[in-house]
PDB file of N, CA and C in Angstrom:
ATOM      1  N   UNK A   1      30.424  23.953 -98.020  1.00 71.00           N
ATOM      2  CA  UNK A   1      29.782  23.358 -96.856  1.00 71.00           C
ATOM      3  C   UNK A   1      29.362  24.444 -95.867  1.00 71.00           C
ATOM      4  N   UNK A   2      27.720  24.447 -95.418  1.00 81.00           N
ATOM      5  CA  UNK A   2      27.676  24.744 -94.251  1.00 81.00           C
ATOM      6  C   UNK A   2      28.294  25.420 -93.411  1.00 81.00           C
ATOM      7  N   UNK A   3      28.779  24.282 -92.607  1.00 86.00           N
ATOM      8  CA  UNK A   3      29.676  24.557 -91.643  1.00 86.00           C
ATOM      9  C   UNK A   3      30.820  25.596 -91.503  1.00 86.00           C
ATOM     10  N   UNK A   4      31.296  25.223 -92.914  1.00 90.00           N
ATOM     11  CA  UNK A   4      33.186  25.291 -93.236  1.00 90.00           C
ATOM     12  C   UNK A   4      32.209  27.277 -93.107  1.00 90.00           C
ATOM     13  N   UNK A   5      31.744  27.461 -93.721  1.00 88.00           N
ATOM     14  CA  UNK A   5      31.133  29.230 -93.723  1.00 88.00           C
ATOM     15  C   UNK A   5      31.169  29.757 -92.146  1.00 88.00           C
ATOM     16  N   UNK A   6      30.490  29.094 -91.434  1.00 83.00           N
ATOM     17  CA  UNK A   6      30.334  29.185 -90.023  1.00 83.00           C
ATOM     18  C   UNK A   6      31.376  29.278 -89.059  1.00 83.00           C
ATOM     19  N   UNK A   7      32.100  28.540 -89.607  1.00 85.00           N
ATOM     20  CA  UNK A   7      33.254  28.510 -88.745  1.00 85.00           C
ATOM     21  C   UNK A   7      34.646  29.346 -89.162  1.00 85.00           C
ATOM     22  N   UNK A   8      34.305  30.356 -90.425  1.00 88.00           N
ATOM     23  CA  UNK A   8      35.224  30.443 -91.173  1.00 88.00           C
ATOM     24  C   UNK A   8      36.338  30.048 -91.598  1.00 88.00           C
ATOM     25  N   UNK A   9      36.078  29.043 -92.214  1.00 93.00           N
ATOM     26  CA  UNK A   9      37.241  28.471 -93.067  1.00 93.00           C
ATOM     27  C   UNK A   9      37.003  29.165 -94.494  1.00 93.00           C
ATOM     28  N   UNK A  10      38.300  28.984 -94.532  1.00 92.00           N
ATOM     29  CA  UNK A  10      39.620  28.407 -94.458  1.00 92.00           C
ATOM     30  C   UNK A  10      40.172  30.141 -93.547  1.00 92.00           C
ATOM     31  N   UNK A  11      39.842  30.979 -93.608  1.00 91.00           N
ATOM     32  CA  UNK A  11      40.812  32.230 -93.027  1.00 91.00           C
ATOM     33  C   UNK A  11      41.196  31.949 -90.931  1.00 91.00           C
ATOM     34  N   UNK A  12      39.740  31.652 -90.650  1.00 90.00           N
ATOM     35  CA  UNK A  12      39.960  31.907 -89.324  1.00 90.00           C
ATOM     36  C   UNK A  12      40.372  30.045 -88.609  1.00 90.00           C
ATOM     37  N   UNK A  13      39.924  29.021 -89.391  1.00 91.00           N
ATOM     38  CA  UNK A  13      40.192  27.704 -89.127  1.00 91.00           C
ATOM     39  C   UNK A  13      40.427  27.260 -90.151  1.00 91.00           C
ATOM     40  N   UNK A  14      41.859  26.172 -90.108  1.00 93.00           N
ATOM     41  CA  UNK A  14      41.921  25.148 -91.326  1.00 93.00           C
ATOM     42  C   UNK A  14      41.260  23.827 -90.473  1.00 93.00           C
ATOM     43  N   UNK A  15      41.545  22.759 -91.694  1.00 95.00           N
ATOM     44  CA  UNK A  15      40.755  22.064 -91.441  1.00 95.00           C
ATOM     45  C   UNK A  15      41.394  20.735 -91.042  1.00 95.00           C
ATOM     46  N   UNK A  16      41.971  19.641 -90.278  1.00 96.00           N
ATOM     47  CA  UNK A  16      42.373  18.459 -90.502  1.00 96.00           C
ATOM     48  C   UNK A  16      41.850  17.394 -90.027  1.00 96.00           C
ATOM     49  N   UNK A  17      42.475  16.591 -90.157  1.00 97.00           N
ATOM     50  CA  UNK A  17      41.930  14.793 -90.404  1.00 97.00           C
ATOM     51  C   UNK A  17      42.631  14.436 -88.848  1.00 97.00           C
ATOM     52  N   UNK A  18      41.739  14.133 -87.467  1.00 96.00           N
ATOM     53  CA  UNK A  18      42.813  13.421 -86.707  1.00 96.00           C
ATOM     54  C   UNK A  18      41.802  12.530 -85.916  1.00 96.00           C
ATOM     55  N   UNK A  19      43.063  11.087 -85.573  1.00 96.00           N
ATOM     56  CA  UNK A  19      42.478  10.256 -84.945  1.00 96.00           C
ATOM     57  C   UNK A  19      41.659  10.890 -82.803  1.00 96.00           C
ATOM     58  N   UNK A  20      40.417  10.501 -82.724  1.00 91.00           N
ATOM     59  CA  UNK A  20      40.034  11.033 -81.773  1.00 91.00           C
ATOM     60  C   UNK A  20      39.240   9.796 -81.148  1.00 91.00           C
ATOM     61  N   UNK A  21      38.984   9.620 -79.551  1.00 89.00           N
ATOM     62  CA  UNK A  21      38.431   9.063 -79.323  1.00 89.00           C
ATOM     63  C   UNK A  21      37.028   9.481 -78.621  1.00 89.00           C
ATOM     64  N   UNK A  22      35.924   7.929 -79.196  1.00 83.00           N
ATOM     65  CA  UNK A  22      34.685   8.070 -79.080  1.00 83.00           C
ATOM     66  C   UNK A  22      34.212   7.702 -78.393  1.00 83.00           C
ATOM     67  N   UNK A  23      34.020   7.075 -76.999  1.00 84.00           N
ATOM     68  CA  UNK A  23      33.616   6.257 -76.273  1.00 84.00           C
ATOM     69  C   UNK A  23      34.309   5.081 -76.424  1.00 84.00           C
ATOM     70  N   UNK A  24      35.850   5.325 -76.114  1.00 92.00           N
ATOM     71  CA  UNK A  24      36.755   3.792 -76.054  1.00 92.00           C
ATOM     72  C   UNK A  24      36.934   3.558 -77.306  1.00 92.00           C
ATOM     73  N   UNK A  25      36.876   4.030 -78.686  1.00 94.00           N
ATOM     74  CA  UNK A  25      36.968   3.732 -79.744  1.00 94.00           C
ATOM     75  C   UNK A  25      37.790   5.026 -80.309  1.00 94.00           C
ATOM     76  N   UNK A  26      38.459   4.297 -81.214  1.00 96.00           N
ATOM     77  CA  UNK A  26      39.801   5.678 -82.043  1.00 96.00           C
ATOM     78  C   UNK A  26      39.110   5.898 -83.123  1.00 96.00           C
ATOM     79  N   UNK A  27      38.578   6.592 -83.789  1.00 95.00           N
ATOM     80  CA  UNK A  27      37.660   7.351 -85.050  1.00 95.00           C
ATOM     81  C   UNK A  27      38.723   8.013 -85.708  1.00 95.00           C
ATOM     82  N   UNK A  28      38.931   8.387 -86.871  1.00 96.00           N
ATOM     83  CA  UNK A  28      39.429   9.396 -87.516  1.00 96.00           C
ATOM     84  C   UNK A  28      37.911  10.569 -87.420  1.00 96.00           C
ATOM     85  N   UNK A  29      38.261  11.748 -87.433  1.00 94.00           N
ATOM     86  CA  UNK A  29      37.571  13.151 -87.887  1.00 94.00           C
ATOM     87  C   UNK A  29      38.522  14.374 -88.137  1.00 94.00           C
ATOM     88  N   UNK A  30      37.391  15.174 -88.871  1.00 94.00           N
ATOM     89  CA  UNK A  30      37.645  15.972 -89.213  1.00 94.00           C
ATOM     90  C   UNK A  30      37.297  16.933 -88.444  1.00 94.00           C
ATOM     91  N   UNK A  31      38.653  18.412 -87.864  1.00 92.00           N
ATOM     92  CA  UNK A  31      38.297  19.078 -86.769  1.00 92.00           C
ATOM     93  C   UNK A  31      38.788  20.058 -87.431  1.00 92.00           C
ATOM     94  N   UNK A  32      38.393  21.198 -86.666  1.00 91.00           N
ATOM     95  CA  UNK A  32      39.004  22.924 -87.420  1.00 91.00           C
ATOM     96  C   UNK A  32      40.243  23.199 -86.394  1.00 91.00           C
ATOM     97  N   UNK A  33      41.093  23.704 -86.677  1.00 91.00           N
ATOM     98  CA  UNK A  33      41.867  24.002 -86.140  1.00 91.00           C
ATOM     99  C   UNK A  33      42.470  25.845 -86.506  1.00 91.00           C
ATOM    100  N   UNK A  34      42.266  26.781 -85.454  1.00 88.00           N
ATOM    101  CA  UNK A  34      42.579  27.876 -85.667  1.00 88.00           C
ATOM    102  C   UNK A  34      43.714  27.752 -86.215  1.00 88.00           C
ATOM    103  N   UNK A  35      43.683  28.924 -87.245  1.00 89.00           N
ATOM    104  CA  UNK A  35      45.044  29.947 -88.027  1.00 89.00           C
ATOM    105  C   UNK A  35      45.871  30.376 -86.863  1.00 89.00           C
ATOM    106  N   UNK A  36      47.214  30.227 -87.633  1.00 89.00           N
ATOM    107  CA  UNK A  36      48.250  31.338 -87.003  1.00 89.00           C
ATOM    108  C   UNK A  36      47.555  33.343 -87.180  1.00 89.00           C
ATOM    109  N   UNK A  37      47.893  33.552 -86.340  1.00 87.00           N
ATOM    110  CA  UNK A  37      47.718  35.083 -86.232  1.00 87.00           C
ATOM    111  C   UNK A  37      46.223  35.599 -85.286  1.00 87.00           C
ATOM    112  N   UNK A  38      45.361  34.547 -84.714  1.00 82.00           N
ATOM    113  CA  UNK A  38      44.544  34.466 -83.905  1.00 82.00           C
ATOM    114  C   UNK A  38      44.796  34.035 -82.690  1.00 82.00           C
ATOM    115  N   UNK A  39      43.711  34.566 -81.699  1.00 79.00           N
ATOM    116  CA  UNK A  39      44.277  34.983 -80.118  1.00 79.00           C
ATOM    117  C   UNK A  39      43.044  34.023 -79.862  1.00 79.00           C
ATOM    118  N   UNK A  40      43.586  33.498 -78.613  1.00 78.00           N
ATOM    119  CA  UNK A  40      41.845  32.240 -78.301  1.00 78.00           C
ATOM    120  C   UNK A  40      41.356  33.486 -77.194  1.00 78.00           C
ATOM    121  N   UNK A  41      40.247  33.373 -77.664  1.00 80.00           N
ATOM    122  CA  UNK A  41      38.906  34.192 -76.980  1.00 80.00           C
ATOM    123  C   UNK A  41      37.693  33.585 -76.438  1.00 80.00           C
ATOM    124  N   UNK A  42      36.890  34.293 -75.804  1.00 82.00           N
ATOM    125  CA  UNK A  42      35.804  33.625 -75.584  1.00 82.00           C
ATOM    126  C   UNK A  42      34.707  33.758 -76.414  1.00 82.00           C
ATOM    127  N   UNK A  43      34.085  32.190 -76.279  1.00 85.00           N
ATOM    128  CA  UNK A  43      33.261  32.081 -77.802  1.00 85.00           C
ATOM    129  C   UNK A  43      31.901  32.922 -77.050  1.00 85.00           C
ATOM    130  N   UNK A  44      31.339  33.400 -77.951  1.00 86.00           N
ATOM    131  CA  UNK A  44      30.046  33.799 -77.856  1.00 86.00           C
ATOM    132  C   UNK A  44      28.674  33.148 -77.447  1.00 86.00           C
ATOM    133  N   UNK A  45      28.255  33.825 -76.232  1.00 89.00           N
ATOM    134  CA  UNK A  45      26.710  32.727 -75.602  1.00 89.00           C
ATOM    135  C   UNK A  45      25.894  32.352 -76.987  1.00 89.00           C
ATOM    136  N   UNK A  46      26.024  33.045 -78.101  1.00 90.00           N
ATOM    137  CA  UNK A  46      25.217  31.932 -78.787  1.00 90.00           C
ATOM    138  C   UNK A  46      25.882  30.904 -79.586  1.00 90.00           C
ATOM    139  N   UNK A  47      27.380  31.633 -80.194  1.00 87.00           N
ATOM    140  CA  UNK A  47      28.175  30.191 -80.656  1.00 87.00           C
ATOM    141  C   UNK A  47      27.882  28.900 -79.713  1.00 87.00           C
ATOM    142  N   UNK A  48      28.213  29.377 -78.375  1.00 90.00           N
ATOM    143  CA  UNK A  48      28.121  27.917 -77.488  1.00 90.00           C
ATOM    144  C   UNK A  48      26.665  27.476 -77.354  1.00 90.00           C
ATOM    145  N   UNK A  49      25.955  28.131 -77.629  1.00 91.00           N
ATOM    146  CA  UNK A  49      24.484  27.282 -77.517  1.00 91.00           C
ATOM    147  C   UNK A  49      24.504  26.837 -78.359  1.00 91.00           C
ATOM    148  N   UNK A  50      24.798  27.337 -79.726  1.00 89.00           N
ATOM    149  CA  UNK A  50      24.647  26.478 -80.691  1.00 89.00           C
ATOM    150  C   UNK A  50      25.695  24.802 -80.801  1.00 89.00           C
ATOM    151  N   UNK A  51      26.649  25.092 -80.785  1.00 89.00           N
ATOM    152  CA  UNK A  51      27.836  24.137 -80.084  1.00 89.00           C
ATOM    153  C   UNK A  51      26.864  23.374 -79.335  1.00 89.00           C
ATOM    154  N   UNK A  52      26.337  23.372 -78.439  1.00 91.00           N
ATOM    155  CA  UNK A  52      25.986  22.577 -77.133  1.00 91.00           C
ATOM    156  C   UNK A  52      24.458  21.980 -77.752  1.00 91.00           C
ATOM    157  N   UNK A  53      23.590  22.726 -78.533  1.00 92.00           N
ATOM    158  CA  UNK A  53      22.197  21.838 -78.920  1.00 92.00           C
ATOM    159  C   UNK A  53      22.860  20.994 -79.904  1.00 92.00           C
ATOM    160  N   UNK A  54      23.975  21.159 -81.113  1.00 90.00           N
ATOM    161  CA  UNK A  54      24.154  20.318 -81.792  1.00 90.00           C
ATOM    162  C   UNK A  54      24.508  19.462 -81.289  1.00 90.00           C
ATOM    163  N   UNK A  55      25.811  18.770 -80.238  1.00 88.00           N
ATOM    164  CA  UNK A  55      26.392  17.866 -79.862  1.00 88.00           C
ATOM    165  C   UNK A  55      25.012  17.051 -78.925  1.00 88.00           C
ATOM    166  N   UNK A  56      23.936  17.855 -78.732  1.00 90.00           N
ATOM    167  CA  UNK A  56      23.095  17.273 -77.900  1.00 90.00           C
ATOM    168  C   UNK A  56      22.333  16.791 -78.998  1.00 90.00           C
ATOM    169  N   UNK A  57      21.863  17.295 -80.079  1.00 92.00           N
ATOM    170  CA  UNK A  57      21.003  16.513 -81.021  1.00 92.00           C
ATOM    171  C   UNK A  57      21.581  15.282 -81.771  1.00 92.00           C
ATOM    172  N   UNK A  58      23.215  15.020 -81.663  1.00 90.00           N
ATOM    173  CA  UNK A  58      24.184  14.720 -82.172  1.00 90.00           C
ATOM    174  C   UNK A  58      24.328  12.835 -81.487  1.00 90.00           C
ATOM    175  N   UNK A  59      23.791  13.406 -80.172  1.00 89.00           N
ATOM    176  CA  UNK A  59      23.897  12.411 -78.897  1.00 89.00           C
ATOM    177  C   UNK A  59      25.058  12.252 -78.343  1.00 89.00           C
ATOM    178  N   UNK A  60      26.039  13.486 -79.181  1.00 87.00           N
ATOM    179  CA  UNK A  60      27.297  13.372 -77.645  1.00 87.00           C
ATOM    180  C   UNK A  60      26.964  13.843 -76.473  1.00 87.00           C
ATOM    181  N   UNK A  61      28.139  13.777 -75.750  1.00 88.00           N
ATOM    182  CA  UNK A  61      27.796  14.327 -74.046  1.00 88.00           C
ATOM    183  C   UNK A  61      28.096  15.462 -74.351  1.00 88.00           C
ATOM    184  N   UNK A  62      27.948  16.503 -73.754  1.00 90.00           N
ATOM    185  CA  UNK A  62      28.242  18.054 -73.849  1.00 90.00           C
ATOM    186  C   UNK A  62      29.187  18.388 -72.964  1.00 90.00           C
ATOM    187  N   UNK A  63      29.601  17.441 -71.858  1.00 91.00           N
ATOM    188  CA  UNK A  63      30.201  17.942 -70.857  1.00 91.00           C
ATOM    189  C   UNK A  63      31.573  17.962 -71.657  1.00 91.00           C
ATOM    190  N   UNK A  64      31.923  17.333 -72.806  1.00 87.00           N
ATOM    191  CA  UNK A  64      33.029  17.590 -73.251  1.00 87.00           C
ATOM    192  C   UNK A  64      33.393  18.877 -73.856  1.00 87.00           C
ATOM    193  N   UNK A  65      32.446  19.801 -74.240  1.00 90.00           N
ATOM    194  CA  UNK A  65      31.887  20.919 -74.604  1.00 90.00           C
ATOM    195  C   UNK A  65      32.515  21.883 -73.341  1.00 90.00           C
ATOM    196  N   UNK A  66      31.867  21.724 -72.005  1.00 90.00           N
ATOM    197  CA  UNK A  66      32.102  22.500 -71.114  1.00 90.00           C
ATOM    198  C   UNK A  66      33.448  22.338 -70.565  1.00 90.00           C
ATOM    199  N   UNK A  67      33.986  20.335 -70.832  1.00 92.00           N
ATOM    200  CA  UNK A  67      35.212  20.578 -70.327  1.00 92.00           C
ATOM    201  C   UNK A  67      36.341  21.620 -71.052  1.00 92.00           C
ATOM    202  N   UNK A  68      36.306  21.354 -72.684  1.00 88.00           N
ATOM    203  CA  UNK A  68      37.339  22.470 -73.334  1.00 88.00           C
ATOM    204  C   UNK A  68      36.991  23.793 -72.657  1.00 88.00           C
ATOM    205  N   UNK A  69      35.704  24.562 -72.430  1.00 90.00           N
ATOM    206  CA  UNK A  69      36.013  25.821 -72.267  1.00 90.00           C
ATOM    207  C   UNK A  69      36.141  26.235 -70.583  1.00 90.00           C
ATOM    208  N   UNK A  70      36.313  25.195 -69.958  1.00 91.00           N
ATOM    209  CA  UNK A  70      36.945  25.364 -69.069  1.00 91.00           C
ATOM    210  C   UNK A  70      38.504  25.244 -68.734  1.00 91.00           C
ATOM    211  N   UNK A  71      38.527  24.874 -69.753  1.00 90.00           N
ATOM    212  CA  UNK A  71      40.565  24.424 -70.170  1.00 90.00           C
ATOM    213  C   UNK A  71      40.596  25.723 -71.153  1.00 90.00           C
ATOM    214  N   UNK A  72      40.047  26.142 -71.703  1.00 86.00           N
ATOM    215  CA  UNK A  72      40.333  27.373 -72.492  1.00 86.00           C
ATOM    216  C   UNK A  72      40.553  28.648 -71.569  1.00 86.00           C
ATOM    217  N   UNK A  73      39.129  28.840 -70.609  1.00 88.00           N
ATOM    218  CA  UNK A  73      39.374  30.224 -69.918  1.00 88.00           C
ATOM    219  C   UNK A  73      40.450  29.803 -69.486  1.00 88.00           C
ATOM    220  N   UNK A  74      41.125  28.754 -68.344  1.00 90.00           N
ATOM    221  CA  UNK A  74      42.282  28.744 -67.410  1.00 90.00           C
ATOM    222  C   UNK A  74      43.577  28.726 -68.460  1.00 90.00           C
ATOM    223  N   UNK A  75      43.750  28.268 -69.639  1.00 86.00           N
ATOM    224  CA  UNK A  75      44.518  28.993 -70.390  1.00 86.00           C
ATOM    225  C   UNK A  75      44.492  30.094 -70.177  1.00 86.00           C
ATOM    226  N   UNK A  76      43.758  31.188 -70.995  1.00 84.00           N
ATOM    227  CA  UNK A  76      43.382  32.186 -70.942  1.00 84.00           C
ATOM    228  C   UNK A  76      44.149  33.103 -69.654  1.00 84.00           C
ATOM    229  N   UNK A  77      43.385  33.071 -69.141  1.00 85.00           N
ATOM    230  CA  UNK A  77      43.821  33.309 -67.582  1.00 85.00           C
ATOM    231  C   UNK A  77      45.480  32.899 -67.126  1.00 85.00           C
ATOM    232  N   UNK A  78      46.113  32.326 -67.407  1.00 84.00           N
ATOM    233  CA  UNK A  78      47.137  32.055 -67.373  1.00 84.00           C
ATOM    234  C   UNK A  78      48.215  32.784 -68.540  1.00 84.00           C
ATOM    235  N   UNK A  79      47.791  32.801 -69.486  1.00 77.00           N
ATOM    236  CA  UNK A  79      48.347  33.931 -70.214  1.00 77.00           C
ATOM    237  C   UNK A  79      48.340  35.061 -69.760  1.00 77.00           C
ATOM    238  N   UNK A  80      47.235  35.456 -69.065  1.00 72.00           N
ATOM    239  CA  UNK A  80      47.242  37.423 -69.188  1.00 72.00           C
ATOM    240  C   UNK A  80      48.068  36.896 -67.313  1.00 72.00           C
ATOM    241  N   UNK A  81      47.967  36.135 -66.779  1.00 68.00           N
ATOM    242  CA  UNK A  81      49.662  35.914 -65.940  1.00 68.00           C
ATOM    243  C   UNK A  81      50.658  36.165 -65.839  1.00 68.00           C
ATOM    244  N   UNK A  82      50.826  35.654 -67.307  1.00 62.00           N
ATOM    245  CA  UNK A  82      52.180  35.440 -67.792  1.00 62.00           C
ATOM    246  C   UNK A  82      52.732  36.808 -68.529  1.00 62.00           C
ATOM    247  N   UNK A  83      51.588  37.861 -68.355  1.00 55.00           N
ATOM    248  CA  UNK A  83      51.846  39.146 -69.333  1.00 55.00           C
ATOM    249  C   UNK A  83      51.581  39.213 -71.167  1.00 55.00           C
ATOM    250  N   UNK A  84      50.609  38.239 -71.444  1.00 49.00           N
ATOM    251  CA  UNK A  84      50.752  38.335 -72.583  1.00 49.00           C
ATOM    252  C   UNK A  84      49.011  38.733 -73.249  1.00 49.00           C
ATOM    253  N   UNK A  85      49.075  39.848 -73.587  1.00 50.00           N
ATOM    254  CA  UNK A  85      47.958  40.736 -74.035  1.00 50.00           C
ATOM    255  C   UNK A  85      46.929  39.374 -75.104  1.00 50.00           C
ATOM    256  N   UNK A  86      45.607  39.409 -74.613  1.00 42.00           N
ATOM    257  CA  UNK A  86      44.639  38.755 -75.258  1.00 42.00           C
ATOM    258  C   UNK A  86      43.549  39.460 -74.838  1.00 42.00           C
ATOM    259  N   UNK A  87      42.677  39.650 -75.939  1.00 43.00           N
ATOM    260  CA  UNK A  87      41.958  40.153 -76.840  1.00 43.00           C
ATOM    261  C   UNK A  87      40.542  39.056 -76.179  1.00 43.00           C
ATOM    262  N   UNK A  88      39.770  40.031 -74.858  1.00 37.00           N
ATOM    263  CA  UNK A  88      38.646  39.275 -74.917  1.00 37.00           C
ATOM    264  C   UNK A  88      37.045  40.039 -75.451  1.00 37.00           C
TER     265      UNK A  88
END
């Protein structure tokens, strides 16, 4: 698949099955979920464009897009707080 290349799977993301909601509705999908031995970083201005035209051609909202990586940097940021070396 596509994707699974893009996102590198299986080394840098596995892959699982979880219930998520869609607009008030519980869906099962399929999401990547980073490997052990990887540091969360910031994704790249074109990963996220790309991220952001698909979910827009997709007809999701994107703001869900912007909300994770705004919960990601303040992670982020809260780690190198806490003293713990990440890799931006």
């Amino acid at each position: 698949l596509a994707l699974d290349q893009y996102e590198g799977y299986p080394f840098f993301y596995g892959k699982e099955m979880m219930t998520v909601d869609m607009n008030g509705e519980e869906v099962e999908a399929m999401v990547y979920i980073m490997t052990d031995g990887y540091e969360i970083g910031y994704p790249s201005q074109m990963y996220l464009n790309t991220i952001l035209d698909g979910y827009e051609e997709a007809g999701f909202d994107p703001s869900a897009i912007e909300t994770a990586l705004k919960k990601s940097i303040a992670y982020m940021e809260q780690s190198q707080d806490d003293g713990f070396d990440i890799n931006l």
